[in-house]
Short mmCIF file of C-alpha atoms in Angstrom, two decimals:
data_model
loop_
_atom_site.label_atom_id
_atom_site.label_comp_id
_atom_site.label_asym_id
_atom_site.label_seq_id
_atom_site.Cartn_x
_atom_site.Cartn_y
_atom_site.Cartn_z
CA UNK R 1 61.52 70.30 81.86
CA UNK R 2 61.15 74.08 81.98
CA UNK R 3 64.05 76.28 83.04
CA UNK R 4 61.60 78.62 84.82
CA UNK R 5 60.92 75.97 87.49
CA UNK R 6 64.47 76.18 88.84
CA UNK R 7 65.57 78.99 91.17
CA UNK R 8 69.07 80.32 90.62
CA UNK R 9 71.54 79.19 93.34
CA UNK R 10 73.27 81.64 95.65
CA UNK R 11 76.63 82.80 94.35
CA UNK R 12 79.80 81.62 96.00
CA UNK R 13 83.18 83.25 95.36
CA UNK R 14 83.60 84.04 91.68
CA UNK R 15 86.71 85.43 90.01
CA UNK R 16 88.72 87.30 92.64
CA UNK R 17 89.41 86.85 96.35
CA UNK R 18 90.57 89.18 99.12
CA UNK R 19 94.16 87.97 98.77
CA UNK R 20 96.63 90.56 97.50
CA UNK R 21 97.64 88.27 94.64
CA UNK R 22 94.75 85.84 93.86
CA UNK R 23 95.50 82.41 92.43
CA UNK R 24 92.59 82.67 89.96
CA UNK R 25 93.55 82.78 86.30
CA UNK R 26 92.05 86.00 84.87
CA UNK R 27 91.35 84.21 81.58
CA UNK R 28 89.10 81.56 83.20
CA UNK R 29 85.80 83.38 82.66
CA UNK R 30 86.74 84.49 79.15
CA UNK R 31 87.77 80.94 78.26
CA UNK R 32 84.49 79.55 79.58
CA UNK R 33 82.44 82.02 77.56
CA UNK R 34 84.54 81.39 74.44
CA UNK R 35 83.96 77.65 74.84
CA UNK R 36 80.23 78.33 75.14
CA UNK R 37 80.30 80.21 71.85
CA UNK R 38 82.05 77.21 70.32
CA UNK R 39 79.17 75.06 71.52
CA UNK R 40 76.67 77.41 69.90
CA UNK R 41 78.69 77.46 66.70
CA UNK R 42 78.76 73.70 66.54
CA UNK R 43 75.01 73.61 67.23
CA UNK R 44 74.44 75.93 64.27
CA UNK R 45 76.83 73.84 62.16
CA UNK R 46 74.75 70.79 63.07
CA UNK R 47 71.66 72.59 61.88
CA UNK R 48 73.37 73.80 58.69
CA UNK R 49 74.44 70.25 57.95
CA UNK R 50 70.94 69.10 58.62
CA UNK R 51 69.29 71.55 56.18
CA UNK R 52 71.98 70.85 53.60
CA UNK R 53 71.30 67.17 53.86
CA UNK R 54 67.56 67.82 53.56
CA UNK R 55 68.25 69.70 50.34
CA UNK R 56 70.05 66.68 48.91
CA UNK R 57 67.37 64.35 50.20
CA UNK R 58 64.71 66.24 48.28
CA UNK R 59 66.78 65.70 45.21
CA UNK R 60 67.52 62.04 45.58
CA UNK R 61 64.28 60.58 47.00
CA UNK R 62 63.57 58.98 50.31
CA UNK R 63 66.80 56.97 50.56
CA UNK R 64 68.78 60.12 51.08
CA UNK R 65 66.97 60.86 54.33
CA UNK R 66 69.15 58.25 55.93
CA UNK R 67 72.09 60.58 55.30
CA UNK R 68 70.12 63.38 56.92
CA UNK R 69 69.75 61.35 60.08
CA UNK R 70 73.48 60.63 60.17
CA UNK R 71 74.31 64.36 60.36
CA UNK R 72 72.62 64.63 63.75
CA UNK R 73 73.06 61.10 65.03
CA UNK R 74 76.02 62.05 67.20
CA UNK R 75 75.70 63.94 70.48
CA UNK R 76 76.31 67.67 70.39
CA UNK R 77 79.90 68.78 70.82
CA UNK R 78 80.41 70.55 74.13
CA UNK R 79 76.99 69.11 74.93
CA UNK R 80 77.52 69.76 78.65
CA UNK R 81 76.75 73.41 77.95
CA UNK R 82 73.14 72.54 77.09
CA UNK R 83 70.28 71.35 79.26
CA UNK R 84 69.88 67.63 78.57
CA UNK R 85 66.19 67.60 79.45
CA UNK R 86 63.25 68.31 77.20
CA UNK R 87 62.57 71.91 76.23
CA UNK R 88 66.16 72.89 75.49
CA UNK R 89 68.60 72.72 72.60
CA UNK R 90 69.57 69.11 73.33
CA UNK R 91 65.88 68.13 73.51
CA UNK R 92 65.27 69.98 70.27
CA UNK R 93 67.91 67.94 68.44
CA UNK R 94 66.51 64.75 69.87
CA UNK R 95 63.14 65.75 68.47
CA UNK R 96 64.72 66.39 65.08
CA UNK R 97 66.30 62.92 65.09
CA UNK R 98 62.93 61.25 65.75
CA UNK R 99 61.09 63.22 63.07
CA UNK R 100 63.84 62.70 60.52
CA UNK R 101 63.62 58.97 61.00
CA UNK R 102 59.91 59.23 60.12
CA UNK R 103 60.71 61.31 57.04
CA UNK R 104 62.96 58.66 55.49
CA UNK R 105 59.98 57.38 53.47
CA UNK R 106 58.92 60.85 52.28
CA UNK R 107 59.68 62.13 48.82
CA UNK R 108 60.24 65.77 48.05
CA UNK R 109 62.10 67.77 45.52
CA UNK R 110 62.78 71.22 47.01
CA UNK R 111 66.56 71.50 46.63
CA UNK R 112 66.68 74.94 45.05
CA UNK R 113 64.27 76.51 47.51
CA UNK R 114 66.14 75.16 50.55
CA UNK R 115 69.47 76.26 49.14
CA UNK R 116 68.28 79.80 48.48
CA UNK R 117 66.21 80.56 51.60
CA UNK R 118 67.05 78.44 54.64
CA UNK R 119 70.79 77.84 54.48
CA UNK R 120 71.73 81.55 54.13
CA UNK R 121 69.99 82.29 57.44
CA UNK R 122 72.11 79.72 59.27
CA UNK R 123 75.27 80.73 57.45
CA UNK R 124 74.83 84.32 58.57
CA UNK R 125 74.22 83.12 62.12
CA UNK R 126 77.36 80.98 61.92
CA UNK R 127 79.38 84.05 60.93
CA UNK R 128 77.86 86.08 63.76
CA UNK R 129 78.84 83.43 66.30
CA UNK R 130 82.38 83.26 64.90
CA UNK R 131 82.68 87.06 65.13
CA UNK R 132 81.40 86.98 68.71
CA UNK R 133 83.89 84.22 69.54
CA UNK R 134 86.73 86.31 68.13
CA UNK R 135 85.60 89.31 70.16
CA UNK R 136 85.52 87.35 73.41
CA UNK R 137 88.76 85.47 72.76
CA UNK R 138 90.90 88.39 71.69
CA UNK R 139 89.10 91.29 73.37
CA UNK R 140 90.04 90.24 76.91
CA UNK R 141 93.44 88.77 76.11
CA UNK R 142 95.23 92.11 76.47
CA UNK R 143 93.55 92.85 79.78
CA UNK R 144 94.47 89.41 81.13
CA UNK R 145 98.13 89.98 80.22
CA UNK R 146 98.14 93.34 81.99
CA UNK R 147 96.68 91.70 85.11
CA UNK R 148 99.30 88.96 85.01
CA UNK R 149 102.06 91.54 84.68
CA UNK R 150 100.69 93.65 87.56
CA UNK R 151 100.29 90.58 89.80
CA UNK R 152 103.83 89.42 89.15
CA UNK R 153 105.13 92.89 89.99
CA UNK R 154 103.12 92.97 93.23
CA UNK R 155 104.23 89.46 94.21
CA UNK R 156 107.90 90.32 93.68
CA UNK R 157 107.59 93.37 95.92
CA UNK R 158 105.74 91.38 98.60
CA UNK R 159 108.50 88.79 98.56
CA UNK R 160 111.10 91.57 98.82
CA UNK R 161 109.22 92.97 101.82
CA UNK R 162 109.17 89.51 103.37
CA UNK R 163 112.93 89.13 102.96
CA UNK R 164 113.77 92.42 104.64
CA UNK R 165 111.21 92.12 107.42
CA UNK R 166 112.63 88.66 108.16
CA UNK R 167 116.15 90.08 108.34
CA UNK R 168 115.07 93.15 110.34
CA UNK R 169 115.73 91.63 113.74
CA UNK R 170 118.93 89.83 112.77
CA UNK R 171 120.54 92.98 111.37
CA UNK R 172 119.46 95.12 114.27
CA UNK R 173 117.28 97.13 111.97
CA UNK R 174 120.23 98.65 110.15
CA UNK R 175 119.72 98.58 106.41
CA UNK R 176 119.78 100.84 103.38
CA UNK R 177 116.89 103.26 102.80
CA UNK R 178 115.62 101.33 99.81
CA UNK R 179 115.51 98.16 101.95
CA UNK R 180 113.56 99.85 104.75
CA UNK R 181 110.45 97.69 105.32
CA UNK R 182 108.39 100.87 105.62
CA UNK R 183 109.42 101.92 102.13
CA UNK R 184 108.90 98.40 100.76
CA UNK R 185 105.47 98.19 102.40
CA UNK R 186 104.38 101.42 100.76
CA UNK R 187 105.78 100.11 97.49
CA UNK R 188 103.57 97.03 97.84
CA UNK R 189 100.52 99.25 98.43
CA UNK R 190 101.41 101.29 95.33
CA UNK R 191 101.72 98.23 93.11
CA UNK R 192 98.65 96.69 94.68
CA UNK R 193 96.62 99.77 93.76
CA UNK R 194 97.79 99.53 90.14
CA UNK R 195 97.02 95.80 90.11
CA UNK R 196 93.50 96.36 91.48
CA UNK R 197 92.83 99.00 88.82
CA UNK R 198 93.83 96.52 86.09
CA UNK R 199 91.74 93.75 87.70
CA UNK R 200 88.66 95.94 88.04
CA UNK R 201 88.96 97.18 84.45
CA UNK R 202 89.27 93.58 83.26
CA UNK R 203 86.35 92.61 85.49
CA UNK R 204 84.16 95.36 84.04
CA UNK R 205 85.03 94.17 80.51
CA UNK R 206 84.00 90.62 81.41
CA UNK R 207 80.75 91.83 83.00
CA UNK R 208 79.90 93.77 79.85
CA UNK R 209 80.57 90.67 77.74
CA UNK R 210 78.57 88.49 80.14
CA UNK R 211 75.61 90.86 80.13
CA UNK R 212 75.54 90.69 76.34
CA UNK R 213 75.43 86.88 76.30
CA UNK R 214 71.79 86.63 77.34
CA UNK R 215 70.62 88.87 74.51
CA UNK R 216 73.02 87.22 72.04
CA UNK R 217 71.83 83.70 72.86
CA UNK R 218 68.22 84.86 72.61
CA UNK R 219 69.13 86.19 69.17
CA UNK R 220 70.72 82.84 68.24
CA UNK R 221 67.59 80.99 69.35
CA UNK R 222 65.47 83.49 67.42
CA UNK R 223 67.48 82.97 64.22
CA UNK R 224 67.33 79.19 64.64
CA UNK R 225 63.58 79.49 65.01
CA UNK R 226 63.48 81.64 61.91
CA UNK R 227 65.48 79.06 59.98
CA UNK R 228 63.24 76.27 61.15
CA UNK R 229 60.17 78.28 60.18
CA UNK R 230 61.57 78.75 56.67
CA UNK R 231 62.33 75.04 56.44
CA UNK R 232 58.77 74.27 57.45
CA UNK R 233 57.39 76.53 54.75
CA UNK R 234 59.60 74.91 52.08
CA UNK R 235 58.64 71.43 53.12
CA UNK R 236 54.94 72.37 53.52
CA UNK R 237 54.17 71.55 49.93
CA UNK R 238 55.01 67.92 50.49
CA UNK R 239 52.77 65.21 51.75
CA UNK R 240 50.73 65.92 54.82
CA UNK R 241 52.87 63.66 56.89
CA UNK R 242 56.05 65.45 55.91
CA UNK R 243 54.42 68.78 56.75
CA UNK R 244 53.33 67.47 60.16
CA UNK R 245 56.84 66.23 60.95
CA UNK R 246 58.44 69.53 60.07
CA UNK R 247 55.79 71.37 62.07
CA UNK R 248 56.70 69.22 65.04
CA UNK R 249 60.36 70.16 64.63
CA UNK R 250 59.39 73.82 64.43
CA UNK R 251 57.35 73.49 67.59
CA UNK R 252 60.32 71.92 69.38
CA UNK R 253 62.46 74.90 68.41
CA UNK R 254 59.82 77.51 69.24
CA UNK R 255 59.20 76.06 72.65
CA UNK R 256 62.75 76.94 73.69
CA UNK R 257 62.61 80.24 75.62
CA UNK R 258 65.29 82.71 74.64
CA UNK R 259 66.89 82.56 78.09
CA UNK R 260 66.20 78.86 78.79
CA UNK R 261 69.70 77.62 78.02
CA UNK R 262 71.32 80.63 79.70
CA UNK R 263 69.37 80.05 82.91
CA UNK R 264 70.30 76.38 82.87
CA UNK R 265 73.89 77.34 82.23
CA UNK R 266 73.78 79.76 85.17
CA UNK R 267 72.43 76.98 87.40
CA UNK R 268 75.27 74.66 86.42
CA UNK R 269 78.21 77.01 85.95
CA UNK R 270 77.17 80.18 87.76
CA UNK R 271 79.96 79.81 90.33
CA UNK R 272 82.54 80.19 87.54
CA UNK R 273 81.13 83.47 86.20
CA UNK R 274 81.72 86.97 87.50
CA UNK R 275 79.01 88.10 89.91
CA UNK R 276 77.85 91.56 88.77
CA UNK R 277 76.52 92.22 92.28
CA UNK R 278 79.89 91.62 93.89
CA UNK R 279 81.48 94.99 94.80
CA UNK R 280 84.72 96.00 93.07
CA UNK R 281 87.97 95.35 94.86
CA UNK R 282 89.26 98.01 97.24
CA UNK R 283 92.96 98.15 98.01
CA UNK R 284 92.26 99.51 101.51
CA UNK R 285 90.40 96.31 102.41
CA UNK R 286 93.11 93.94 101.18
CA UNK R 287 95.73 92.26 103.31
CA UNK R 288 99.17 91.00 102.47
CA UNK R 289 102.02 89.35 104.43
CA UNK R 290 103.88 91.56 106.91
CA UNK R 291 101.47 94.42 106.29
CA UNK R 292 101.36 95.25 110.02
CA UNK R 293 104.87 94.17 110.95
CA UNK R 294 106.42 96.32 113.65
CA UNK R 295 109.15 97.43 111.27
CA UNK R 296 106.58 98.99 108.93
CA UNK R 297 105.00 101.17 111.62
CA UNK R 298 106.48 104.68 111.88
CA UNK R 299 107.55 106.12 115.21
CA UNK R 300 106.15 109.46 114.08
CA UNK R 301 105.01 110.91 110.76
CA UNK R 302 103.53 114.16 109.52
CA UNK R 303 104.26 117.38 107.69
CA UNK R 304 107.19 119.64 108.55
CA UNK R 305 108.79 122.64 106.94
CA UNK R 306 112.48 122.50 106.09
CA UNK R 307 114.87 125.16 104.98
CA UNK R 308 116.50 124.33 101.65
CA UNK R 309 120.06 123.01 101.66
CA UNK R 310 120.82 125.51 98.91
CA UNK R 311 122.44 128.49 100.64
CA UNK R 312 121.17 130.81 97.93
CA UNK R 313 117.55 129.81 98.52
CA UNK R 314 115.34 131.48 101.10
CA UNK R 315 112.22 130.48 102.96
CA UNK R 316 111.07 126.95 103.76
CA UNK R 317 109.30 124.20 101.87
CA UNK R 318 106.75 121.76 103.26
CA UNK R 319 107.22 118.00 103.07
CA UNK R 320 105.97 114.75 104.57
CA UNK R 321 108.46 113.25 107.05
CA UNK R 322 108.57 109.86 108.72
CA UNK R 323 110.77 108.38 111.44
CA UNK R 324 110.78 104.61 110.92
CA UNK R 325 111.62 101.70 113.15
CA UNK R 326 114.76 101.27 111.05
CA UNK R 327 115.99 104.56 112.57
CA UNK R 328 115.70 106.58 109.39
CA UNK R 329 114.24 110.01 108.91
CA UNK R 330 112.66 109.97 105.45
CA UNK R 331 111.34 112.92 103.49
CA UNK R 332 108.54 112.56 100.89
CA UNK R 333 106.58 115.04 98.84
CA UNK R 334 103.33 113.73 100.32
CA UNK R 335 101.74 110.62 101.82
CA UNK R 336 100.02 109.47 98.60
CA UNK R 337 100.65 105.79 97.74
CA UNK R 338 98.59 105.73 94.53
CA UNK R 339 99.79 108.35 92.08
CA UNK R 340 103.51 107.54 92.28
CA UNK R 341 105.92 105.09 93.85
CA UNK R 342 106.78 106.44 97.34
CA UNK R 343 110.56 106.90 97.19
CA UNK R 344 112.18 109.16 99.79
CA UNK R 345 113.82 112.35 98.59
CA UNK R 346 115.89 112.47 101.77
CA UNK R 347 116.98 109.69 104.14
CA UNK R 348 119.10 110.29 107.24
CA UNK R 349 120.25 107.41 109.43
CA UNK R 350 119.58 108.92 112.85
CA UNK R 351 122.13 106.92 114.95
CA UNK R 352 124.87 108.49 112.78
CA UNK R 353 123.36 112.00 112.97
CA UNK R 354 123.63 114.85 115.49
CA UNK R 355 120.32 116.22 116.64
CA UNK R 356 119.79 119.70 118.06
CA UNK R 357 117.26 120.17 120.82
CA UNK R 358 114.20 122.16 119.75
CA UNK R 359 114.11 125.89 120.09
CA UNK R 360 110.46 126.81 119.96
CA UNK R 361 109.09 125.40 116.73
CA UNK R 362 112.49 124.72 115.22
CA UNK R 363 115.13 121.98 115.56
CA UNK R 364 118.23 120.98 113.61
CA UNK R 365 119.65 117.68 112.43
CA UNK R 366 123.12 117.25 111.04
CA UNK R 367 123.73 114.08 109.08
CA UNK R 368 124.43 112.49 105.74
CA UNK R 369 121.66 112.00 103.19
CA UNK R 370 121.69 108.28 102.30
CA UNK R 371 118.78 108.31 99.87
CA UNK R 372 121.15 108.05 96.86
CA UNK R 373 119.24 110.80 95.12
CA UNK R 374 120.93 113.36 92.89
CA UNK R 375 120.81 116.04 95.58
CA UNK R 376 122.34 113.69 98.19
CA UNK R 377 125.40 113.21 95.97
CA UNK R 378 125.87 116.98 95.76
CA UNK R 379 125.34 117.91 99.41
CA UNK R 380 126.82 114.97 101.36
CA UNK R 381 126.71 115.74 105.10
CA UNK R 382 124.79 118.89 105.89
CA UNK R 383 122.81 120.52 108.66
CA UNK R 384 119.06 120.58 108.10
CA UNK R 385 116.77 123.10 109.77
CA UNK R 386 113.21 121.95 110.45
CA UNK R 387 110.15 123.87 111.59
CA UNK R 388 107.08 122.20 113.11
CA UNK R 389 103.56 123.60 113.37
CA UNK R 390 104.05 124.34 117.07
CA UNK R 391 106.61 124.06 119.84
CA UNK R 392 104.77 121.06 121.27
CA UNK R 393 104.84 119.37 117.85
CA UNK R 394 108.57 120.08 117.58
CA UNK R 395 109.12 118.46 120.98
CA UNK R 396 107.20 115.34 119.83
CA UNK R 397 109.43 115.04 116.78
CA UNK R 398 112.54 115.62 118.89
CA UNK R 399 111.53 112.90 121.37
CA UNK R 400 110.81 110.39 118.60
CA UNK R 401 114.07 111.19 116.81
CA UNK R 402 116.01 110.88 120.06
CA UNK R 403 114.52 107.43 120.68
CA UNK R 404 115.43 106.32 117.15
CA UNK R 405 118.92 107.80 117.36
CA UNK R 406 119.75 105.92 120.57
CA UNK R 407 118.21 102.57 119.66
CA UNK R 408 121.43 100.78 118.63
CA UNK R 409 124.08 102.54 120.69
CA UNK R 410 126.50 105.34 119.87
CA UNK R 411 128.92 105.47 117.03
CA UNK R 412 131.74 105.42 119.63
CA UNK R 413 131.59 103.84 123.07
CA UNK R 414 131.55 106.61 125.68
CA UNK R 415 133.89 106.56 128.71
CA UNK R 416 132.59 106.82 132.30
CA UNK R 417 132.25 110.46 133.38
CA UNK R 418 134.89 112.03 135.63
CA UNK R 419 133.84 112.81 139.22
CA UNK R 420 133.55 116.55 138.53
CA UNK R 421 131.11 116.08 135.62
CA UNK R 422 128.04 115.90 137.82
CA UNK R 423 126.03 118.96 136.74
CA UNK R 424 122.36 118.81 137.61
CA UNK R 425 121.18 118.62 134.00
CA UNK R 426 124.01 116.71 132.37
CA UNK R 427 122.89 113.11 131.72
CA UNK R 428 124.20 109.89 130.21
CA UNK R 429 121.70 107.50 128.61
CA UNK R 430 121.53 104.26 130.58
CA UNK R 431 120.23 102.28 127.63
CA UNK R 432 122.52 103.51 124.89
CA UNK R 433 125.58 104.90 126.57
CA UNK R 434 125.20 108.02 124.39
CA UNK R 435 125.84 111.47 125.88
CA UNK R 436 123.08 114.03 125.54
CA UNK R 437 124.36 117.63 125.50
CA UNK R 438 122.88 121.07 124.98
CA UNK R 439 124.93 123.79 123.31
CA UNK R 440 123.75 127.40 123.23
CA UNK R 441 127.03 129.23 123.25
CA UNK R 442 128.78 130.96 120.42
CA UNK R 443 131.85 128.75 120.70
CA UNK R 444 131.73 125.59 118.56
CA UNK R 445 131.53 122.44 120.70
CA UNK R 446 132.34 119.02 119.35
CA UNK R 447 130.91 115.61 120.12
CA UNK R 448 130.80 112.17 118.59
CA UNK R 449 127.04 111.57 118.68
CA UNK R 450 124.14 112.78 120.76
CA UNK R 451 121.67 115.61 121.19
CA UNK R 452 122.57 119.31 121.05
CA UNK R 453 120.43 122.39 121.28
CA UNK R 454 118.94 125.19 123.31
CA UNK R 455 117.58 128.61 122.55
CA UNK R 456 120.27 129.09 119.92
CA UNK R 457 121.30 126.02 117.92
CA UNK R 458 124.77 125.92 116.41
CA UNK R 459 126.16 123.41 113.96
CA UNK R 460 127.97 120.68 115.93
CA UNK R 461 131.18 119.22 114.57
CA UNK R 462 132.76 115.78 114.99
CA UNK R 463 134.91 115.12 118.05
CA UNK R 464 137.86 112.84 118.32
CA UNK R 465 136.96 109.91 120.58
CA UNK R 466 140.29 110.24 122.41
CA UNK R 467 139.87 113.90 123.40
CA UNK R 468 137.80 114.83 126.47
CA UNK R 469 135.95 118.13 126.36
CA UNK R 470 133.33 119.93 128.47
CA UNK R 471 130.27 121.75 127.24
CA UNK R 472 128.71 124.71 128.95
CA UNK R 473 125.02 125.53 128.76
CA UNK R 474 123.92 129.17 129.08
CA UNK R 475 120.40 130.56 128.92
CA UNK R 476 119.36 134.15 128.16
CA UNK R 477 117.88 134.44 131.69
CA UNK R 478 120.02 133.57 134.74
CA UNK R 479 120.72 129.86 134.53
CA UNK R 480 122.86 127.37 136.33
CA UNK R 481 125.94 125.98 134.63
CA UNK R 482 125.87 122.39 133.42
CA UNK R 483 129.00 120.38 132.69
CA UNK R 484 129.63 116.93 131.28
CA UNK R 485 133.03 115.57 130.51
CA UNK R 486 133.55 112.95 127.78
CA UNK R 487 136.55 110.61 127.89
#
């Protein structure tokens, strides 16, 4: 039957899926194509054996044609790769078997001609197929290993994210910066981007190899036809019957279209090949476990300017800051997840920090850098001065930081306020028990944890939990005095 009468089926899923770490072996397509080359090589070997046997037959009379028939009496190896109907490679070999049986009684002596003209054509084709097999087998092996390495790295980070998101609720969200699900989630995205790049590069290599198969198989068919034509010419000097039989074998070979076997192969095994029309993978469209977990969503994020902790430095430097559900304030160079692994350069655990209320565009935070970076080991606890793009933006950051700082309660349990600590603006958080205070004076006030600030922000210092003190708030314009007493 003709391969042109069959329409190609619609493609299903091919090599990759939308899972972050697909279960598909990246070597599957390459292995299938390498096996197909093996089938072609064995087909050529069959034909080489056939012509070699014909050479001997022409030397040893008609009896030797029985040996010729034996060389092709067995089914083709990897025969499932060929169309079993008429008009293909399998049908061609069946035609050869029938004609060879009829040639058993023929007598020809053309050994030298066959040896010098027909066999070299097939031998060269055999070498070409072996070289192509080596190219397919070894050319994609390196890419497959890189994909496997990248997938394992991504899977390990996804599992690590799963562990810490699972323990997020049980630990109250308190964990080290490196275990912050937000950081781990961005790490997964980073590794996933690298994995997708490796997969797409490997995919492009396979598509290039696939696209070359059609032309290569047409070349193989063309060379086989050339070999059969040469065989026909050598045997043409024999009896008319022998010539007619060889002509019939030539016709069987020439009737095979160059893309007949490839089209049949696409009909049977197309779902296992890479679909060139399938779009490349995009990391933004992929999903992975715990990608949208509440612990990975920031309370607020954006760019801020911060004054350097180096007292000799001047001016401010811009950075990308995030307040996470784990109550950390992280600092990054930028929000890029592709070029480098997003590791914070600064991490402050807000419940242990003292936050100054915003003064215009500026606000202060005093706390210990827990990022374990080189600079954190040198500075320890320090007061950081931040500057937002506007006063309203600074207030948004302050509100988000205040929520994060009071999410798990104060470092020390506060005592009930004394009856005289009832100023109109002094307040005690009902949900956290943490005292919020504002300090604008020149005198240094002390507190255990909370919010400080005003028009002028001073560096707060630690307070002994057993000593009760009062803070006084003064504005530049006439203001009312506010008092709050801590026990």
